[in-house]
């Protein structure tokens, strides 16, 4: 089986590639803007005709799209998150109409949740910010393309390799910088929001299962931890693993950030958070159709994040939902700097 992974060097893409390589008889093909890509693809700018030729050359049985942007201006977000999936679907219809497409969407597409209510795939979508709106546009492009396709609406990815552009990775970086200083202060924003965190390794496993599942799948499947967790719990959990001896100053003056976001000089709030105080996905359908459920706890994910050290800049792709934003506004995509969202690199955290 030939599996083309777009955004293969990014946060999610790296883990997806690892999972695909473990499949017997699978050949992994890397697509993106990275110099290491076998197939140079920038979904933000590539023309349909050009992409169709590239796809015909790759001859994939399955395409897993991990490319996306979590930050940047609305134009950047639209180019990567909306145009990207649309041009990919158009090119697939021409060059590889029988290939399965697994596209990584975002729970941010749902918008504000209702406390204590898990959102199902049939729930209304009402994103509050450009990130969620452009991810939703990408989902619509995929689900109406007439392809064998499924969108995985990912919660907030966390775990090994989390980039500093997302909340967990950002907090880990601040804690490393603070060290054991008992007088250290972390000035953060409002940490009262609830998010559905999911280990990045579980997200990758879901993508692999979706890529290899026999028969058609539902057009959208939620992939999350299945429970709403206060962002404050994540911060405190990382602080405990770091042996942090200083003080966490929530809602600190000048911290900014917004609900659920860190707000310090190096940690502005995620554009994905908007004014959403509660997000939690119902993941029943993923278990029914993929046999998938999370196997890692949040503590597992935080431990792996902390013990994994700092992730270097480089790669392309998507970060996840209060998911990795790139320094240039694009998801490192599975991941890195530059225009990860373009075919090589969301990504989601939270969406």
PDB file of C-alpha atoms in Angstrom, residues 39-265:
ATOM      1  CA  UNK A  39       7.042  15.092  -3.572  1.00  0.00           C
ATOM      2  CA  UNK A  40       7.220  18.890  -3.417  1.00  0.00           C
ATOM      3  CA  UNK A  41       3.704  20.060  -2.583  1.00  0.00           C
ATOM      4  CA  UNK A  42       2.566  23.395  -1.161  1.00  0.00           C
ATOM      5  CA  UNK A  43      -1.212  23.211  -0.884  1.00  0.00           C
ATOM      6  CA  UNK A  44      -1.413  26.953  -0.297  1.00  0.00           C
ATOM      7  CA  UNK A  45      -0.136  27.807  -3.768  1.00  0.00           C
ATOM      8  CA  UNK A  46      -0.001  24.742  -6.012  1.00  0.00           C
ATOM      9  CA  UNK A  47      -2.200  24.718  -9.107  1.00  0.00           C
ATOM     10  CA  UNK A  48      -4.643  21.873  -9.534  1.00  0.00           C
ATOM     11  CA  UNK A  49      -3.070  20.724 -12.811  1.00  0.00           C
ATOM     12  CA  UNK A  50       0.408  20.657 -11.296  1.00  0.00           C
ATOM     13  CA  UNK A  51      -0.766  18.796  -8.196  1.00  0.00           C
ATOM     14  CA  UNK A  52      -2.646  16.256 -10.320  1.00  0.00           C
ATOM     15  CA  UNK A  53       0.577  15.447 -12.185  1.00  0.00           C
ATOM     16  CA  UNK A  54       2.429  15.024  -8.894  1.00  0.00           C
ATOM     17  CA  UNK A  55      -0.269  12.757  -7.500  1.00  0.00           C
ATOM     18  CA  UNK A  56      -0.308  10.689 -10.678  1.00  0.00           C
ATOM     19  CA  UNK A  57       3.430  10.202 -10.277  1.00  0.00           C
ATOM     20  CA  UNK A  58       3.076   9.224  -6.613  1.00  0.00           C
ATOM     21  CA  UNK A  59       0.157   6.879  -7.394  1.00  0.00           C
ATOM     22  CA  UNK A  60      -1.029   6.746  -3.766  1.00  0.00           C
ATOM     23  CA  UNK A  61      -3.570   4.262  -2.494  1.00  0.00           C
ATOM     24  CA  UNK A  62      -4.189   6.599   0.445  1.00  0.00           C
ATOM     25  CA  UNK A  63      -3.435  10.246   1.209  1.00  0.00           C
ATOM     26  CA  UNK A  64      -3.252  11.494   4.792  1.00  0.00           C
ATOM     27  CA  UNK A  65      -3.375  15.275   4.915  1.00  0.00           C
ATOM     28  CA  UNK A  66      -1.666  16.595   8.055  1.00  0.00           C
ATOM     29  CA  UNK A  67      -0.923  19.997   6.526  1.00  0.00           C
ATOM     30  CA  UNK A  68      -2.592  23.089   7.931  1.00  0.00           C
ATOM     31  CA  UNK A  69      -2.156  26.484   9.563  1.00  0.00           C
ATOM     32  CA  UNK A  70      -3.180  27.401  13.096  1.00  0.00           C
ATOM     33  CA  UNK A  71      -1.975  30.976  13.173  1.00  0.00           C
ATOM     34  CA  UNK A  72      -1.474  33.949  10.910  1.00  0.00           C
ATOM     35  CA  UNK A  73      -3.846  36.388   9.263  1.00  0.00           C
ATOM     36  CA  UNK A  74      -7.153  35.277   7.721  1.00  0.00           C
ATOM     37  CA  UNK A  75      -5.621  35.136   4.247  1.00  0.00           C
ATOM     38  CA  UNK A  76      -2.885  32.746   5.376  1.00  0.00           C
ATOM     39  CA  UNK A  77      -5.395  30.593   7.226  1.00  0.00           C
ATOM     40  CA  UNK A  78      -7.700  30.477   4.212  1.00  0.00           C
ATOM     41  CA  UNK A  79      -4.906  29.602   1.781  1.00  0.00           C
ATOM     42  CA  UNK A  80      -3.801  26.603   3.805  1.00  0.00           C
ATOM     43  CA  UNK A  81      -6.913  25.385   5.606  1.00  0.00           C
ATOM     44  CA  UNK A  82      -9.598  26.086   3.005  1.00  0.00           C
ATOM     45  CA  UNK A  83      -7.914  26.307  -0.391  1.00  0.00           C
ATOM     46  CA  UNK A  84      -5.476  23.516   0.435  1.00  0.00           C
ATOM     47  CA  UNK A  85      -8.038  20.726   0.952  1.00  0.00           C
ATOM     48  CA  UNK A  86     -10.122  22.017  -1.968  1.00  0.00           C
ATOM     49  CA  UNK A  87      -7.267  21.869  -4.481  1.00  0.00           C
ATOM     50  CA  UNK A  88      -6.156  18.524  -3.071  1.00  0.00           C
ATOM     51  CA  UNK A  89      -9.614  17.031  -3.618  1.00  0.00           C
ATOM     52  CA  UNK A  90      -9.836  18.442  -7.128  1.00  0.00           C
ATOM     53  CA  UNK A  91      -6.448  16.980  -8.035  1.00  0.00           C
ATOM     54  CA  UNK A  92      -7.289  13.621  -6.472  1.00  0.00           C
ATOM     55  CA  UNK A  93     -10.492  13.369  -8.504  1.00  0.00           C
ATOM     56  CA  UNK A  94      -8.397  13.776 -11.624  1.00  0.00           C
ATOM     57  CA  UNK A  95      -5.282  11.761 -10.805  1.00  0.00           C
ATOM     58  CA  UNK A  96      -6.243   9.174  -8.165  1.00  0.00           C
ATOM     59  CA  UNK A  97     -10.045   9.029  -7.796  1.00  0.00           C
ATOM     60  CA  UNK A  98      -9.908   5.657  -6.062  1.00  0.00           C
ATOM     61  CA  UNK A  99      -7.512   6.744  -3.321  1.00  0.00           C
ATOM     62  CA  UNK A 100      -8.772   7.197   0.208  1.00  0.00           C
ATOM     63  CA  UNK A 101      -8.269  10.632   1.727  1.00  0.00           C
ATOM     64  CA  UNK A 102      -7.844  11.055   5.476  1.00  0.00           C
ATOM     65  CA  UNK A 103      -7.945  14.754   6.340  1.00  0.00           C
ATOM     66  CA  UNK A 104      -7.116  16.141   9.770  1.00  0.00           C
ATOM     67  CA  UNK A 105      -9.737  18.673  10.760  1.00  0.00           C
ATOM     68  CA  UNK A 106     -10.246  20.471  14.050  1.00  0.00           C
ATOM     69  CA  UNK A 107     -12.741  20.483  16.883  1.00  0.00           C
ATOM     70  CA  UNK A 108     -12.554  24.273  16.609  1.00  0.00           C
ATOM     71  CA  UNK A 109     -15.012  23.840  13.755  1.00  0.00           C
ATOM     72  CA  UNK A 110     -17.758  23.263  16.318  1.00  0.00           C
ATOM     73  CA  UNK A 111     -17.247  26.539  18.144  1.00  0.00           C
ATOM     74  CA  UNK A 112     -18.429  27.069  21.732  1.00  0.00           C
ATOM     75  CA  UNK A 113     -19.600  23.991  23.582  1.00  0.00           C
ATOM     76  CA  UNK A 114     -22.182  23.575  26.310  1.00  0.00           C
ATOM     77  CA  UNK A 115     -20.735  22.644  29.712  1.00  0.00           C
ATOM     78  CA  UNK A 116     -21.028  18.933  30.486  1.00  0.00           C
ATOM     79  CA  UNK A 117     -22.173  18.111  26.937  1.00  0.00           C
ATOM     80  CA  UNK A 118     -20.005  16.086  24.567  1.00  0.00           C
ATOM     81  CA  UNK A 119     -20.358  17.213  20.968  1.00  0.00           C
ATOM     82  CA  UNK A 120     -21.249  14.611  18.341  1.00  0.00           C
ATOM     83  CA  UNK A 121     -20.403  14.771  14.667  1.00  0.00           C
ATOM     84  CA  UNK A 122     -23.969  15.812  13.836  1.00  0.00           C
ATOM     85  CA  UNK A 123     -23.809  18.922  16.021  1.00  0.00           C
ATOM     86  CA  UNK A 124     -24.074  22.361  14.451  1.00  0.00           C
ATOM     87  CA  UNK A 125     -20.804  24.019  13.479  1.00  0.00           C
ATOM     88  CA  UNK A 126     -20.422  27.657  14.490  1.00  0.00           C
ATOM     89  CA  UNK A 127     -16.749  28.617  14.747  1.00  0.00           C
ATOM     90  CA  UNK A 128     -16.041  32.033  16.242  1.00  0.00           C
ATOM     91  CA  UNK A 129     -12.699  32.841  14.627  1.00  0.00           C
ATOM     92  CA  UNK A 130     -10.957  32.553  11.236  1.00  0.00           C
ATOM     93  CA  UNK A 131      -9.035  29.442  12.284  1.00  0.00           C
ATOM     94  CA  UNK A 132     -12.136  27.381  12.983  1.00  0.00           C
ATOM     95  CA  UNK A 133     -13.987  28.877  10.031  1.00  0.00           C
ATOM     96  CA  UNK A 134     -11.220  28.045   7.557  1.00  0.00           C
ATOM     97  CA  UNK A 135     -10.826  24.537   8.970  1.00  0.00           C
ATOM     98  CA  UNK A 136     -14.577  24.082   8.536  1.00  0.00           C
ATOM     99  CA  UNK A 137     -14.325  25.252   4.930  1.00  0.00           C
ATOM    100  CA  UNK A 138     -11.651  22.608   4.380  1.00  0.00           C
ATOM    101  CA  UNK A 139     -13.894  19.960   5.900  1.00  0.00           C
ATOM    102  CA  UNK A 140     -16.762  20.936   3.609  1.00  0.00           C
ATOM    103  CA  UNK A 141     -14.445  20.707   0.603  1.00  0.00           C
ATOM    104  CA  UNK A 142     -13.446  17.174   1.607  1.00  0.00           C
ATOM    105  CA  UNK A 143     -16.880  15.853   2.563  1.00  0.00           C
ATOM    106  CA  UNK A 144     -18.540  17.121  -0.638  1.00  0.00           C
ATOM    107  CA  UNK A 145     -15.779  16.056  -3.033  1.00  0.00           C
ATOM    108  CA  UNK A 146     -17.288  12.707  -3.927  1.00  0.00           C
ATOM    109  CA  UNK A 147     -14.139  10.864  -2.848  1.00  0.00           C
ATOM    110  CA  UNK A 148     -13.553   7.988  -0.446  1.00  0.00           C
ATOM    111  CA  UNK A 149     -12.732  10.476   2.296  1.00  0.00           C
ATOM    112  CA  UNK A 150     -12.998  10.989   6.033  1.00  0.00           C
ATOM    113  CA  UNK A 151     -12.273  14.039   8.175  1.00  0.00           C
ATOM    114  CA  UNK A 152     -10.871  13.419  11.630  1.00  0.00           C
ATOM    115  CA  UNK A 153     -11.920  16.335  13.848  1.00  0.00           C
ATOM    116  CA  UNK A 154      -9.048  16.416  16.296  1.00  0.00           C
ATOM    117  CA  UNK A 155      -9.206  17.890  19.782  1.00  0.00           C
ATOM    118  CA  UNK A 156      -6.167  19.471  21.433  1.00  0.00           C
ATOM    119  CA  UNK A 157      -3.127  17.316  20.656  1.00  0.00           C
ATOM    120  CA  UNK A 158      -0.514  17.068  23.379  1.00  0.00           C
ATOM    121  CA  UNK A 159       2.477  14.820  23.869  1.00  0.00           C
ATOM    122  CA  UNK A 160       6.028  14.231  22.670  1.00  0.00           C
ATOM    123  CA  UNK A 161       7.333  16.870  20.303  1.00  0.00           C
ATOM    124  CA  UNK A 162       4.608  19.440  21.048  1.00  0.00           C
ATOM    125  CA  UNK A 163       5.782  22.733  19.503  1.00  0.00           C
ATOM    126  CA  UNK A 164       6.180  25.903  21.502  1.00  0.00           C
ATOM    127  CA  UNK A 165       3.468  27.539  19.425  1.00  0.00           C
ATOM    128  CA  UNK A 166       0.763  25.514  21.174  1.00  0.00           C
ATOM    129  CA  UNK A 167      -0.213  25.875  24.836  1.00  0.00           C
ATOM    130  CA  UNK A 168       1.367  22.688  26.291  1.00  0.00           C
ATOM    131  CA  UNK A 169       4.638  23.130  24.415  1.00  0.00           C
ATOM    132  CA  UNK A 170       4.708  26.825  25.251  1.00  0.00           C
ATOM    133  CA  UNK A 171       4.236  26.165  28.965  1.00  0.00           C
ATOM    134  CA  UNK A 172       6.933  23.479  28.898  1.00  0.00           C
ATOM    135  CA  UNK A 173       9.317  25.996  27.362  1.00  0.00           C
ATOM    136  CA  UNK A 174       8.548  28.590  30.027  1.00  0.00           C
ATOM    137  CA  UNK A 175       9.125  26.011  32.756  1.00  0.00           C
ATOM    138  CA  UNK A 176      12.462  24.979  31.270  1.00  0.00           C
ATOM    139  CA  UNK A 177      13.512  28.610  31.167  1.00  0.00           C
ATOM    140  CA  UNK A 178      12.434  29.153  34.777  1.00  0.00           C
ATOM    141  CA  UNK A 179      14.371  26.170  36.056  1.00  0.00           C
ATOM    142  CA  UNK A 180      14.568  25.549  39.814  1.00  0.00           C
ATOM    143  CA  UNK A 181      14.470  29.227  40.766  1.00  0.00           C
ATOM    144  CA  UNK A 182      12.032  29.491  43.726  1.00  0.00           C
ATOM    145  CA  UNK A 183      11.460  33.157  42.896  1.00  0.00           C
ATOM    146  CA  UNK A 184      10.437  32.512  39.306  1.00  0.00           C
ATOM    147  CA  UNK A 185       7.011  33.745  38.252  1.00  0.00           C
ATOM    148  CA  UNK A 186       5.045  32.550  35.243  1.00  0.00           C
ATOM    149  CA  UNK A 187       2.622  35.355  34.247  1.00  0.00           C
ATOM    150  CA  UNK A 188      -0.196  33.569  32.432  1.00  0.00           C
ATOM    151  CA  UNK A 189      -3.631  34.483  31.175  1.00  0.00           C
ATOM    152  CA  UNK A 190      -6.974  32.973  32.097  1.00  0.00           C
ATOM    153  CA  UNK A 191      -6.597  29.210  32.589  1.00  0.00           C
ATOM    154  CA  UNK A 192     -10.225  28.467  33.409  1.00  0.00           C
ATOM    155  CA  UNK A 193     -11.244  27.157  29.971  1.00  0.00           C
ATOM    156  CA  UNK A 194     -11.952  23.457  29.472  1.00  0.00           C
ATOM    157  CA  UNK A 195     -10.419  21.613  26.527  1.00  0.00           C
ATOM    158  CA  UNK A 196     -10.493  18.074  25.180  1.00  0.00           C
ATOM    159  CA  UNK A 197      -6.833  17.041  25.164  1.00  0.00           C
ATOM    160  CA  UNK A 198      -5.715  13.950  23.276  1.00  0.00           C
ATOM    161  CA  UNK A 199      -2.291  12.351  23.073  1.00  0.00           C
ATOM    162  CA  UNK A 200      -0.681  12.992  19.688  1.00  0.00           C
ATOM    163  CA  UNK A 201       0.212   9.305  19.472  1.00  0.00           C
ATOM    164  CA  UNK A 202      -3.463   8.409  19.738  1.00  0.00           C
ATOM    165  CA  UNK A 203      -4.255  10.907  16.984  1.00  0.00           C
ATOM    166  CA  UNK A 204      -1.661   9.257  14.753  1.00  0.00           C
ATOM    167  CA  UNK A 205      -3.106   5.823  15.475  1.00  0.00           C
ATOM    168  CA  UNK A 206      -6.570   7.061  14.513  1.00  0.00           C
ATOM    169  CA  UNK A 207      -5.204   8.375  11.213  1.00  0.00           C
ATOM    170  CA  UNK A 208      -3.561   5.026  10.459  1.00  0.00           C
ATOM    171  CA  UNK A 209      -6.748   3.127  11.300  1.00  0.00           C
ATOM    172  CA  UNK A 210      -8.777   5.455   9.076  1.00  0.00           C
ATOM    173  CA  UNK A 211      -6.282   4.973   6.255  1.00  0.00           C
ATOM    174  CA  UNK A 212      -6.555   1.189   6.396  1.00  0.00           C
ATOM    175  CA  UNK A 213     -10.165   0.591   7.463  1.00  0.00           C
ATOM    176  CA  UNK A 214     -12.094  -1.573   4.972  1.00  0.00           C
ATOM    177  CA  UNK A 215     -15.156  -0.131   3.291  1.00  0.00           C
ATOM    178  CA  UNK A 216     -16.492   3.433   3.437  1.00  0.00           C
ATOM    179  CA  UNK A 217     -16.311   5.488   6.613  1.00  0.00           C
ATOM    180  CA  UNK A 218     -18.530   8.289   7.946  1.00  0.00           C
ATOM    181  CA  UNK A 219     -17.568  11.645   6.478  1.00  0.00           C
ATOM    182  CA  UNK A 220     -16.519  13.029   9.896  1.00  0.00           C
ATOM    183  CA  UNK A 221     -15.209  11.340  13.032  1.00  0.00           C
ATOM    184  CA  UNK A 222     -14.277  13.021  16.307  1.00  0.00           C
ATOM    185  CA  UNK A 223     -10.837  12.195  17.687  1.00  0.00           C
ATOM    186  CA  UNK A 224     -10.288  13.459  21.223  1.00  0.00           C
ATOM    187  CA  UNK A 225      -9.740  12.436  24.791  1.00  0.00           C
ATOM    188  CA  UNK A 226     -13.471  12.309  25.411  1.00  0.00           C
ATOM    189  CA  UNK A 227     -13.377  14.477  28.510  1.00  0.00           C
ATOM    190  CA  UNK A 228     -13.107  18.186  29.211  1.00  0.00           C
ATOM    191  CA  UNK A 229     -10.043  19.147  31.234  1.00  0.00           C
ATOM    192  CA  UNK A 230      -9.357  22.566  32.777  1.00  0.00           C
ATOM    193  CA  UNK A 231      -6.352  24.160  31.081  1.00  0.00           C
ATOM    194  CA  UNK A 232      -5.197  24.954  34.596  1.00  0.00           C
ATOM    195  CA  UNK A 233      -4.804  21.219  35.212  1.00  0.00           C
ATOM    196  CA  UNK A 234      -2.432  20.893  32.266  1.00  0.00           C
ATOM    197  CA  UNK A 235      -0.304  23.803  33.471  1.00  0.00           C
ATOM    198  CA  UNK A 236      -0.103  22.452  36.988  1.00  0.00           C
ATOM    199  CA  UNK A 237       0.644  18.960  35.716  1.00  0.00           C
ATOM    200  CA  UNK A 238       3.585  20.184  33.681  1.00  0.00           C
ATOM    201  CA  UNK A 239       4.802  22.338  36.563  1.00  0.00           C
ATOM    202  CA  UNK A 240       4.818  19.288  38.828  1.00  0.00           C
ATOM    203  CA  UNK A 241       6.819  17.241  36.308  1.00  0.00           C
ATOM    204  CA  UNK A 242       9.258  20.115  35.956  1.00  0.00           C
ATOM    205  CA  UNK A 243       9.736  20.387  39.706  1.00  0.00           C
ATOM    206  CA  UNK A 244       8.785  24.045  39.364  1.00  0.00           C
ATOM    207  CA  UNK A 245       9.309  25.859  42.668  1.00  0.00           C
ATOM    208  CA  UNK A 246       8.157  29.308  41.654  1.00  0.00           C
ATOM    209  CA  UNK A 247       4.699  30.857  41.334  1.00  0.00           C
ATOM    210  CA  UNK A 248       2.084  30.620  38.596  1.00  0.00           C
ATOM    211  CA  UNK A 249       0.408  34.013  38.274  1.00  0.00           C
ATOM    212  CA  UNK A 250      -2.895  33.457  36.527  1.00  0.00           C
ATOM    213  CA  UNK A 251      -4.610  36.485  34.981  1.00  0.00           C
ATOM    214  CA  UNK A 252      -1.411  38.420  35.491  1.00  0.00           C
ATOM    215  CA  UNK A 253      -1.477  42.050  34.407  1.00  0.00           C
ATOM    216  CA  UNK A 254      -0.213  42.369  30.860  1.00  0.00           C
ATOM    217  CA  UNK A 255      -0.231  38.623  30.349  1.00  0.00           C
ATOM    218  CA  UNK A 256      -3.069  38.718  27.855  1.00  0.00           C
ATOM    219  CA  UNK A 257      -3.860  35.368  26.361  1.00  0.00           C
ATOM    220  CA  UNK A 258      -7.573  34.846  26.733  1.00  0.00           C
ATOM    221  CA  UNK A 259      -9.423  31.768  27.849  1.00  0.00           C
ATOM    222  CA  UNK A 260      -7.214  28.806  28.211  1.00  0.00           C
ATOM    223  CA  UNK A 261      -4.161  30.474  26.783  1.00  0.00           C
ATOM    224  CA  UNK A 262      -0.832  31.308  28.256  1.00  0.00           C
ATOM    225  CA  UNK A 263      -0.177  34.996  28.119  1.00  0.00           C
ATOM    226  CA  UNK A 264       3.366  36.009  28.806  1.00  0.00           C
ATOM    227  CA  UNK A 265       5.839  37.907  26.685  1.00  0.00           C
TER     228      UNK A 265
END
